[in-house]
């Protein structure tokens, strides 16, 4: 199996993919990780001729919130979510040097920088902050400059021969990022931007992840059943009073617990948004398909990203 991730080696995205590999039923000798320099190329690789089976992308962080580019690509491209992977993020300050006094520049991914904002302001206020495409790229760059440091994982530090000047530098001890494993929508799947007529409740069963990972590996609910979530994106073209109220009402009426709602600009004009809604339940549950049908009737476009389980560290 081939998985695309944000590289170079040592990124948190790689960690999420390795965690997924560790859960795969039959360890295939040819399991392969392919590295890309940014999140967009990682996602687009799914459409290459000899593309991967899956791509792993970060979607949201407990401190910094949504990863915008990942959210947008889920809307723009015909990809489905196979599973979510929640990882603990423990950022370290890494450098060739062994003293913070030597540091004049700090490299990291924007998410890493924001997640460590109080530390940077408090302890490295005079250092230049330089954004990189990934935390592992930051570690790689810091390994070439004695006066630079990187914010990345301890594992990335080991890989690039850096000292850990300080660990646990995130602004929240319980820092977590939610990644999703995504795949290219298959032509046979109708659960994508469906006409409700063609929306088949069994679509979630075509989620290919269950071919690779035993159901036992996924989070269970209080009754011992598989904990499944569904993600949709609703676009309301006509801004009218109560539009969002009616969409959310569809879930409330069907007793469905929402786990996240987030808006993103539609990119059409200022003040025009898409709403990303995650909720508990599977599209094969009757009350979920009823709610989705109703939400769709109040939306100008409703895109189903998939029903999936959770792998958590
Ligand atoms: O830069 C990395 O190592 C990534 O995998 C990206 C990413 C992100 O974009 O959220 C992943 C986890 C952390 O939250 C910081 C950076």
CSV table of N, CA, C and O in Angstrom, one decimal, residues 81-122:
chain,number,residue,atom,x,y,z
A,81,UNK,N,-13.1,10.8,3.0
A,81,UNK,CA,-12.4,10.5,4.2
A,81,UNK,C,-12.5,9.0,4.5
A,81,UNK,O,-13.6,8.5,4.6
A,82,UNK,N,-11.3,8.4,4.8
A,82,UNK,CA,-11.3,6.9,5.1
A,82,UNK,C,-11.3,6.7,6.6
A,82,UNK,O,-11.9,5.8,7.1
A,83,UNK,N,-10.5,7.5,7.3
A,83,UNK,CA,-10.5,7.4,8.8
A,83,UNK,C,-9.9,8.7,9.3
A,83,UNK,O,-9.2,9.4,8.6
A,84,UNK,N,-10.1,9.0,10.6
A,84,UNK,CA,-9.4,10.1,11.2
A,84,UNK,C,-8.4,9.5,12.2
A,84,UNK,O,-8.6,8.4,12.8
A,85,UNK,N,-7.3,10.2,12.3
A,85,UNK,CA,-6.2,9.8,13.2
A,85,UNK,C,-5.9,10.9,14.1
A,85,UNK,O,-5.6,12.0,13.6
A,86,UNK,N,-6.0,10.7,15.4
A,86,UNK,CA,-5.7,11.8,16.3
A,86,UNK,C,-4.3,11.6,17.0
A,86,UNK,O,-4.1,10.5,17.6
A,87,UNK,N,-3.4,12.5,16.9
A,87,UNK,CA,-2.1,12.4,17.4
A,87,UNK,C,-1.8,13.5,18.4
A,87,UNK,O,-2.2,14.6,18.2
A,88,UNK,N,-1.1,13.1,19.5
A,88,UNK,CA,-0.6,14.1,20.4
A,88,UNK,C,0.6,14.8,19.8
A,88,UNK,O,1.5,14.2,19.1
A,89,UNK,N,0.7,16.1,19.9
A,89,UNK,CA,1.7,16.9,19.3
A,89,UNK,C,2.6,17.4,20.4
A,89,UNK,O,2.1,18.2,21.2
A,90,UNK,N,3.9,17.0,20.5
A,90,UNK,CA,4.8,17.5,21.5
A,90,UNK,C,5.9,18.2,20.8
A,90,UNK,O,6.9,17.6,20.4
A,91,UNK,N,5.8,19.5,20.7
A,91,UNK,CA,6.8,20.2,20.0
A,91,UNK,C,8.1,20.4,20.9
A,91,UNK,O,8.0,20.7,22.1
A,92,UNK,N,9.2,20.4,20.2
A,92,UNK,CA,10.5,20.7,20.9
A,92,UNK,C,11.2,21.8,20.1
A,92,UNK,O,11.0,22.0,18.9
A,93,UNK,N,12.1,22.5,20.8
A,93,UNK,CA,13.0,23.4,20.2
A,93,UNK,C,14.3,22.7,19.9
A,93,UNK,O,14.9,22.1,20.9
A,94,UNK,N,14.7,22.6,18.7
A,94,UNK,CA,15.8,21.7,18.3
A,94,UNK,C,16.9,22.5,17.6
A,94,UNK,O,16.6,23.4,16.8
A,95,UNK,N,18.1,22.2,17.9
A,95,UNK,CA,19.2,23.0,17.2
A,95,UNK,C,20.5,22.2,17.2
A,95,UNK,O,20.7,21.3,18.1
A,96,UNK,N,21.4,22.5,16.3
A,96,UNK,CA,22.8,22.0,16.4
A,96,UNK,C,23.5,22.5,17.6
A,96,UNK,O,24.3,21.8,18.2
A,97,UNK,N,23.1,23.8,17.9
A,97,UNK,CA,23.7,24.4,19.1
A,97,UNK,C,23.2,23.8,20.4
A,97,UNK,O,22.1,23.1,20.3
A,98,UNK,N,23.9,24.0,21.5
A,98,UNK,CA,23.3,23.5,22.7
A,98,UNK,C,22.8,24.6,23.7
A,98,UNK,O,22.6,24.3,24.9
A,99,UNK,N,22.7,25.8,23.2
A,99,UNK,CA,22.3,26.9,24.0
A,99,UNK,C,21.3,27.8,23.3
A,99,UNK,O,21.5,28.1,22.1
A,100,UNK,N,20.3,28.2,24.0
A,100,UNK,CA,19.3,29.0,23.3
A,100,UNK,C,19.8,30.4,23.0
A,100,UNK,O,19.3,31.1,22.2
A,101,UNK,N,20.9,30.8,23.8
A,101,UNK,CA,21.5,32.1,23.5
A,101,UNK,C,22.1,32.3,22.1
A,101,UNK,O,22.3,33.4,21.6
A,102,UNK,N,22.4,31.1,21.5
A,102,UNK,CA,23.0,31.2,20.2
A,102,UNK,C,22.0,31.4,19.1
A,102,UNK,O,22.4,31.6,17.9
A,103,UNK,N,20.7,31.2,19.4
A,103,UNK,CA,19.7,31.1,18.4
A,103,UNK,C,19.3,32.5,17.8
A,103,UNK,O,18.8,33.3,18.6
A,104,UNK,N,19.4,32.7,16.5
A,104,UNK,CA,18.9,34.0,15.9
A,104,UNK,C,17.8,33.8,15.0
A,104,UNK,O,17.1,34.7,14.6
A,105,UNK,N,17.5,32.5,14.6
A,105,UNK,CA,16.3,32.3,13.7
A,105,UNK,C,15.7,31.0,14.1
A,105,UNK,O,16.3,30.0,14.5
A,106,UNK,N,14.3,31.0,14.0
A,106,UNK,CA,13.6,29.7,14.3
A,106,UNK,C,12.7,29.4,13.1
A,106,UNK,O,11.9,30.2,12.6
A,107,UNK,N,12.9,28.1,12.7
A,107,UNK,CA,12.1,27.6,11.5
A,107,UNK,C,10.9,26.8,12.0
A,107,UNK,O,11.1,26.0,13.0
A,108,UNK,N,9.8,26.9,11.4
A,108,UNK,CA,8.7,25.9,11.6
A,108,UNK,C,7.6,26.1,10.6
A,108,UNK,O,7.5,27.2,10.0
A,109,UNK,N,6.7,25.1,10.6
A,109,UNK,CA,5.5,25.2,9.8
A,109,UNK,C,4.6,26.3,10.6
A,109,UNK,O,4.7,26.3,11.8
A,110,UNK,N,3.8,27.0,9.9
A,110,UNK,CA,2.9,28.1,10.6
A,110,UNK,C,2.2,27.5,11.7
A,110,UNK,O,2.0,28.1,12.8
A,111,UNK,N,1.6,26.3,11.6
A,111,UNK,CA,0.9,25.7,12.7
A,111,UNK,C,1.8,25.5,13.9
A,111,UNK,O,1.4,25.8,15.1
A,112,UNK,N,3.0,25.0,13.7
A,112,UNK,CA,4.0,24.8,14.8
A,112,UNK,C,4.3,26.2,15.5
A,112,UNK,O,4.4,26.3,16.7
A,113,UNK,N,4.5,27.2,14.6
A,113,UNK,CA,4.8,28.5,15.2
A,113,UNK,C,3.7,29.1,16.0
A,113,UNK,O,3.9,29.5,17.2
A,114,UNK,N,2.4,29.0,15.5
A,114,UNK,CA,1.3,29.5,16.3
A,114,UNK,C,1.1,28.7,17.6
A,114,UNK,O,0.7,29.2,18.6
A,115,UNK,N,1.3,27.4,17.5
A,115,UNK,CA,1.1,26.5,18.7
A,115,UNK,C,2.1,26.8,19.8
A,115,UNK,O,1.9,26.4,20.9
A,116,UNK,N,3.2,27.4,19.4
A,116,UNK,CA,4.2,27.7,20.4
A,116,UNK,C,4.4,29.2,20.6
A,116,UNK,O,5.5,29.7,21.1
A,117,UNK,N,3.4,30.0,20.3
A,117,UNK,CA,3.5,31.5,20.3
A,117,UNK,C,4.0,32.0,21.7
A,117,UNK,O,5.0,32.8,21.7
A,118,UNK,N,3.4,31.6,22.8
A,118,UNK,CA,3.8,32.2,24.1
A,118,UNK,C,5.3,31.8,24.4
A,118,UNK,O,6.1,32.7,24.9
A,119,UNK,N,5.7,30.6,24.0
A,119,UNK,CA,7.2,30.3,24.2
A,119,UNK,C,8.1,31.2,23.4
A,119,UNK,O,9.1,31.7,23.9
A,120,UNK,N,7.7,31.4,22.1
A,120,UNK,CA,8.6,32.2,21.3
A,120,UNK,C,8.7,33.6,21.8
A,120,UNK,O,9.7,34.2,21.8
A,121,UNK,N,7.5,34.2,22.1
A,121,UNK,CA,7.5,35.5,22.6
A,121,UNK,C,8.3,35.7,23.9
A,121,UNK,O,9.0,36.7,24.2
A,122,UNK,N,8.1,34.7,24.8
A,122,UNK,CA,8.7,34.8,26.1
A,122,UNK,C,10.2,34.5,26.1
A,122,UNK,O,11.0,35.1,26.8
